Amino acid sequence: ILCNSDDNPDKQRSYLRVLLEKRIDGLIVASAGGDSGLAQGLANVRTPMVIVDRALEGVDADLVRIDHEYGAYLATRHLLELGHRDIATISGPATTSVAQMRLAGFCRALAEAGLSVAPERMLESDFTSTGGYSAAATLLEHNPPSAIFAANDMIGFGVLRAAAERNIRVPTDLSVIGFDDIQMSRYVYPALTTVGQSILQLGEMAAGVLLRRIATPTLSTEQRIVTPSIVMRESTAPLAGVFEQYR
């Protein structure tokens, strides 16, 4: 049974009630994050369960997730290696662990490069194109950065739109990198450079862990982490006049 909550906490709590009423054999949860109600609803569930990508506080279950911190670190390093130093980020909601880890990776890469980030270069959004567009409009209005790390691809799409409306050429004037490598990132223009996570690998791993949990309920809970990588496309380029890689 597949339930898509569209990252809506109310929907996912409703779906959870329906699924548990059906007495399912196992449950894989990719939560909307920041939803204490869902965590409370799952805390006492005895159905074998695997959490995907976003940990839920107080829920003792197997976890399969992407290495969000390292992925954001890779994305920021990529921009540094292209010669960019004035790098901004549009993060996800601060209430979600995913956004916190991705912001931490961004800050770690800059700190290793001996760079600090002004508060006005770190904006918070939700994980949507609308949120990315609004935040990018602020960043690009006066003294725009040379590069933006968008905390997910949807935010990145909003950045591309905001840049196009201001005649800011990507990647000539502005480099943009996203996170997630969703299918649409291949088809926007310019195609979005991003940090890739294998959704297929994540799903197969979660299903495998769940089947083992169903077969042997007494196993200790485990955490599996998938390492992401850069997916090179068209939205990032060396800073004008910079040809040597950052060391």
Tab-separated table of C-alpha atoms in Angstrom:
chain	number	residue	atom	x	y	z
A	1	ILE	CA	0.000	0.000	0.000
A	2	LEU	CA	1.535	3.318	-1.077
A	3	CYS	CA	0.511	6.584	0.595
A	4	ASN	CA	1.905	9.912	-0.617
A	5	SER	CA	1.490	12.675	1.961
A	6	ASP	CA	3.069	15.416	-0.204
A	7	ASP	CA	5.056	16.403	2.913
A	8	ASN	CA	1.753	17.296	4.609
A	9	PRO	CA	1.805	16.331	8.327
A	10	ASP	CA	-1.993	16.085	8.532
A	11	LYS	CA	-2.128	13.686	5.583
A	12	GLN	CA	0.618	11.464	6.917
A	13	ARG	CA	-1.018	11.146	10.351
A	14	SER	CA	-4.310	10.237	8.657
A	15	TYR	CA	-2.615	7.658	6.427
A	16	LEU	CA	-0.844	6.175	9.440
A	17	ARG	CA	-4.172	5.579	11.196
A	18	VAL	CA	-5.607	3.878	8.111
A	19	LEU	CA	-2.562	1.651	7.632
A	20	LEU	CA	-2.465	0.532	11.252
A	21	GLU	CA	-6.183	-0.233	11.154
A	22	LYS	CA	-5.464	-2.600	8.255
A	23	ARG	CA	-2.987	-4.467	10.483
A	24	ILE	CA	-0.167	-4.282	7.984
A	25	ASP	CA	2.878	-6.573	8.348
A	26	GLY	CA	5.448	-3.791	8.003
A	27	LEU	CA	5.772	-0.049	7.545
A	28	ILE	CA	8.298	2.185	5.745
A	29	VAL	CA	7.984	5.855	6.723
A	30	ALA	CA	9.534	8.769	4.803
A	31	SER	CA	8.190	11.533	7.016
A	32	ALA	CA	7.542	15.193	6.304
A	33	GLY	CA	9.869	16.056	9.188
A	34	GLY	CA	9.235	18.402	12.080
A	35	ASP	CA	5.990	16.571	12.895
A	36	SER	CA	5.780	15.749	16.598
A	37	GLY	CA	2.291	14.326	16.107
A	38	LEU	CA	3.586	11.610	13.767
A	39	ALA	CA	6.425	10.797	16.147
A	40	GLN	CA	3.963	10.412	19.006
A	41	GLY	CA	1.727	8.236	16.853
A	42	LEU	CA	4.614	5.922	15.960
A	43	ALA	CA	6.304	5.821	19.359
A	44	ASN	CA	4.204	2.918	20.660
A	45	VAL	CA	3.587	1.121	17.353
A	46	ARG	CA	4.628	-2.535	17.501
A	47	THR	CA	4.419	-3.089	13.744
A	48	PRO	CA	7.900	-3.709	12.207
A	49	MET	CA	9.020	-0.341	10.868
A	50	VAL	CA	11.825	1.417	8.969
A	51	ILE	CA	12.262	5.185	8.894
A	52	VAL	CA	13.685	6.608	5.656
A	53	ASP	CA	15.794	9.758	5.463
A	54	ARG	CA	14.360	11.824	8.338
A	55	ALA	CA	14.756	10.483	11.859
A	56	LEU	CA	11.820	10.874	14.223
A	57	GLU	CA	12.693	11.775	17.799
A	58	GLY	CA	11.428	9.252	20.320
A	59	VAL	CA	10.772	6.530	17.711
A	60	ASP	CA	12.933	3.427	18.185
A	61	ALA	CA	13.112	2.015	14.654
A	62	ASP	CA	15.592	1.101	11.944
A	63	LEU	CA	16.773	4.109	9.932
A	64	VAL	CA	17.970	4.307	6.321
A	65	ARG	CA	19.138	7.727	5.210
A	66	ILE	CA	21.373	9.746	2.918
A	67	ASP	CA	24.470	11.384	4.429
A	68	HIS	CA	22.996	14.894	4.294
A	69	GLU	CA	25.903	16.658	5.980
A	70	TYR	CA	28.501	15.128	3.684
A	71	GLY	CA	26.383	15.803	0.593
A	72	ALA	CA	26.116	19.505	1.426
A	73	TYR	CA	29.837	19.537	2.153
A	74	LEU	CA	30.499	18.062	-1.308
A	75	ALA	CA	28.226	20.622	-2.976
A	76	THR	CA	29.967	23.545	-1.272
A	77	ARG	CA	33.421	22.126	-1.998
A	78	HIS	CA	32.431	21.905	-5.655
A	79	LEU	CA	31.642	25.622	-5.708
A	80	LEU	CA	34.904	26.423	-3.894
A	81	GLU	CA	36.880	24.368	-6.399
A	82	LEU	CA	35.347	26.449	-9.184
A	83	GLY	CA	36.840	29.552	-7.549
A	84	HIS	CA	33.728	30.881	-5.846
A	85	ARG	CA	34.160	32.600	-2.496
A	86	ASP	CA	30.959	34.628	-2.163
A	87	ILE	CA	28.665	31.649	-1.700
A	88	ALA	CA	25.144	31.845	-0.293
A	89	THR	CA	22.801	29.069	0.772
A	90	ILE	CA	19.037	28.686	0.898
A	91	SER	CA	18.349	26.034	3.525
A	92	GLY	CA	15.221	24.112	4.394
A	93	PRO	CA	13.101	24.643	7.530
A	94	ALA	CA	15.334	24.861	10.613
A	95	THR	CA	12.908	22.568	12.467
A	96	THR	CA	13.897	19.585	10.282
A	97	SER	CA	16.989	17.468	10.902
A	98	VAL	CA	17.625	17.254	7.150
A	99	ALA	CA	17.921	21.040	6.844
A	100	GLN	CA	20.142	21.208	9.924
A	101	MET	CA	22.562	18.585	8.591
A	102	ARG	CA	22.749	20.148	5.122
A	103	LEU	CA	23.433	23.581	6.597
A	104	ALA	CA	26.134	22.060	8.809
A	105	GLY	CA	27.866	20.555	5.765
A	106	PHE	CA	27.770	23.915	3.978
A	107	CYS	CA	29.318	25.681	6.975
A	108	ARG	CA	31.981	22.985	7.444
A	109	ALA	CA	33.233	23.305	3.866
A	110	LEU	CA	33.495	27.090	4.147
A	111	ALA	CA	35.205	26.883	7.541
A	112	GLU	CA	37.823	24.494	6.141
A	113	ALA	CA	38.463	27.054	3.391
A	114	GLY	CA	38.953	29.774	6.004
A	115	LEU	CA	35.770	31.573	4.972
A	116	SER	CA	32.966	32.936	7.094
A	117	VAL	CA	29.410	33.550	5.918
A	118	ALA	CA	27.452	36.701	6.647
A	119	PRO	CA	23.960	36.021	8.063
A	120	GLU	CA	22.370	37.651	5.005
A	121	ARG	CA	23.996	34.926	2.856
A	122	MET	CA	22.193	32.152	4.766
A	123	LEU	CA	18.450	32.252	4.172
A	124	GLU	CA	15.839	29.777	5.368
A	125	SER	CA	13.044	28.512	3.143
A	126	ASP	CA	10.764	25.534	2.880
A	127	PHE	CA	11.690	22.724	0.510
A	128	THR	CA	9.670	24.149	-2.417
A	129	SER	CA	10.311	26.072	-5.613
A	130	THR	CA	8.140	28.897	-4.285
A	131	GLY	CA	10.285	29.162	-1.179
A	132	GLY	CA	13.479	29.034	-3.223
A	133	TYR	CA	12.207	31.709	-5.578
A	134	SER	CA	11.301	34.053	-2.731
A	135	ALA	CA	14.640	33.604	-0.941
A	136	ALA	CA	16.601	33.958	-4.192
A	137	ALA	CA	14.756	37.190	-4.987
A	138	THR	CA	16.152	38.585	-1.741
A	139	LEU	CA	19.682	37.325	-2.393
A	140	LEU	CA	19.789	38.591	-5.969
A	141	GLU	CA	18.220	42.001	-5.405
A	142	HIS	CA	21.390	43.817	-4.290
A	143	ASN	CA	25.009	42.648	-4.406
A	144	PRO	CA	24.202	39.066	-5.492
A	145	PRO	CA	26.588	36.215	-4.607
A	146	SER	CA	28.515	34.385	-7.323
A	147	ALA	CA	27.108	31.005	-6.274
A	148	ILE	CA	24.154	29.545	-4.360
A	149	PHE	CA	23.851	26.154	-2.692
A	150	ALA	CA	20.158	25.247	-2.686
A	151	ALA	CA	19.307	22.733	0.038
A	152	ASN	CA	17.223	20.702	-2.400
A	153	ASP	CA	16.500	20.676	-6.128
A	154	MET	CA	13.049	22.239	-5.739
A	155	ILE	CA	14.636	25.262	-4.071
A	156	GLY	CA	17.183	25.271	-6.898
A	157	PHE	CA	14.419	25.512	-9.500
A	158	GLY	CA	13.099	28.601	-7.743
A	159	VAL	CA	16.594	30.115	-7.809
A	160	LEU	CA	16.873	29.512	-11.565
A	161	ARG	CA	13.557	31.283	-12.143
A	162	ALA	CA	14.489	34.258	-9.966
A	163	ALA	CA	17.823	34.601	-11.765
A	164	ALA	CA	16.229	34.432	-15.220
A	165	GLU	CA	13.754	37.190	-14.339
A	166	ARG	CA	16.675	39.436	-13.397
A	167	ASN	CA	18.721	38.626	-16.518
A	168	ILE	CA	21.330	36.914	-14.355
A	169	ARG	CA	22.857	34.207	-16.512
A	170	VAL	CA	23.354	30.752	-15.017
A	171	PRO	CA	26.134	29.638	-14.851
A	172	THR	CA	27.999	32.600	-16.415
A	173	ASP	CA	26.970	35.110	-13.730
A	174	LEU	CA	25.696	32.761	-11.049
A	175	SER	CA	26.416	29.107	-10.268
A	176	VAL	CA	23.610	27.083	-8.677
A	177	ILE	CA	23.830	23.612	-7.161
A	178	GLY	CA	20.974	21.628	-5.637
A	179	PHE	CA	20.538	18.438	-3.624
A	180	ASP	CA	18.549	15.207	-4.285
A	181	ASP	CA	18.933	14.706	-8.073
A	182	ILE	CA	15.196	14.452	-8.684
A	183	GLN	CA	14.182	13.654	-12.262
A	184	MET	CA	13.126	17.210	-13.132
A	185	SER	CA	16.643	18.499	-12.455
A	186	ARG	CA	17.688	16.977	-15.787
A	187	TYR	CA	15.074	18.900	-17.750
A	188	VAL	CA	15.081	22.452	-16.367
A	189	TYR	CA	17.236	24.967	-18.233
A	190	PRO	CA	20.059	25.009	-17.539
A	191	ALA	CA	20.045	21.455	-16.225
A	192	LEU	CA	20.755	21.575	-12.509
A	193	THR	CA	24.063	20.390	-11.076
A	194	THR	CA	23.132	18.598	-7.879
A	195	VAL	CA	24.148	16.185	-5.160
A	196	GLY	CA	22.814	12.789	-6.138
A	197	GLN	CA	21.337	10.216	-3.861
A	198	SER	CA	20.216	6.905	-5.282
A	199	ILE	CA	16.502	6.767	-4.509
A	200	LEU	CA	16.465	3.216	-5.883
A	201	GLN	CA	19.291	2.206	-3.545
A	202	LEU	CA	17.601	3.910	-0.601
A	203	GLY	CA	14.293	2.135	-1.309
A	204	GLU	CA	15.872	-1.289	-1.839
A	205	MET	CA	17.881	-0.929	1.356
A	206	ALA	CA	14.805	0.113	3.357
A	207	ALA	CA	12.777	-2.818	2.008
A	208	GLY	CA	15.581	-5.263	2.791
A	209	VAL	CA	15.922	-3.961	6.354
A	210	LEU	CA	12.138	-4.177	6.838
A	211	LEU	CA	11.945	-7.770	5.582
A	212	ARG	CA	14.694	-8.770	8.022
A	213	ARG	CA	12.879	-6.942	10.808
A	214	ILE	CA	9.623	-8.796	10.005
A	215	ALA	CA	11.452	-12.141	9.932
A	216	THR	CA	13.409	-11.474	13.152
A	217	PRO	CA	11.677	-8.856	15.327
A	218	THR	CA	14.245	-9.221	18.131
A	219	LEU	CA	17.154	-7.831	16.082
A	220	SER	CA	18.769	-4.663	17.433
A	221	THR	CA	17.756	-1.527	15.537
A	222	GLU	CA	20.269	-0.382	12.927
A	223	GLN	CA	21.121	2.707	10.912
A	224	ARG	CA	22.201	2.503	7.262
A	225	ILE	CA	23.721	5.565	5.587
A	226	VAL	CA	23.977	6.091	1.802
A	227	THR	CA	26.882	8.220	0.569
A	228	PRO	CA	25.906	10.841	-2.066
A	229	SER	CA	27.977	12.184	-4.977
A	230	ILE	CA	28.042	15.227	-7.267
A	231	VAL	CA	25.991	14.964	-10.474
A	232	MET	CA	27.549	17.389	-12.931
A	233	ARG	CA	25.209	19.264	-15.250
A	234	GLU	CA	25.012	22.807	-16.630
A	235	SER	CA	24.252	25.173	-13.739
A	236	THR	CA	27.757	25.499	-12.268
A	237	ALA	CA	30.903	26.930	-13.846
A	238	PRO	CA	34.229	28.458	-12.802
A	239	LEU	CA	34.084	31.982	-11.460
A	240	ALA	CA	34.894	34.431	-14.252
A	241	GLY	CA	38.664	34.824	-14.485
A	242	VAL	CA	39.397	31.835	-12.264
A	243	PHE	CA	40.895	28.796	-13.926
A	244	GLU	CA	42.837	27.035	-11.182
A	245	GLN	CA	41.055	24.711	-8.827
A	246	TYR	CA	40.799	25.591	-5.179
A	247	ARG	CA	43.371	23.755	-3.054
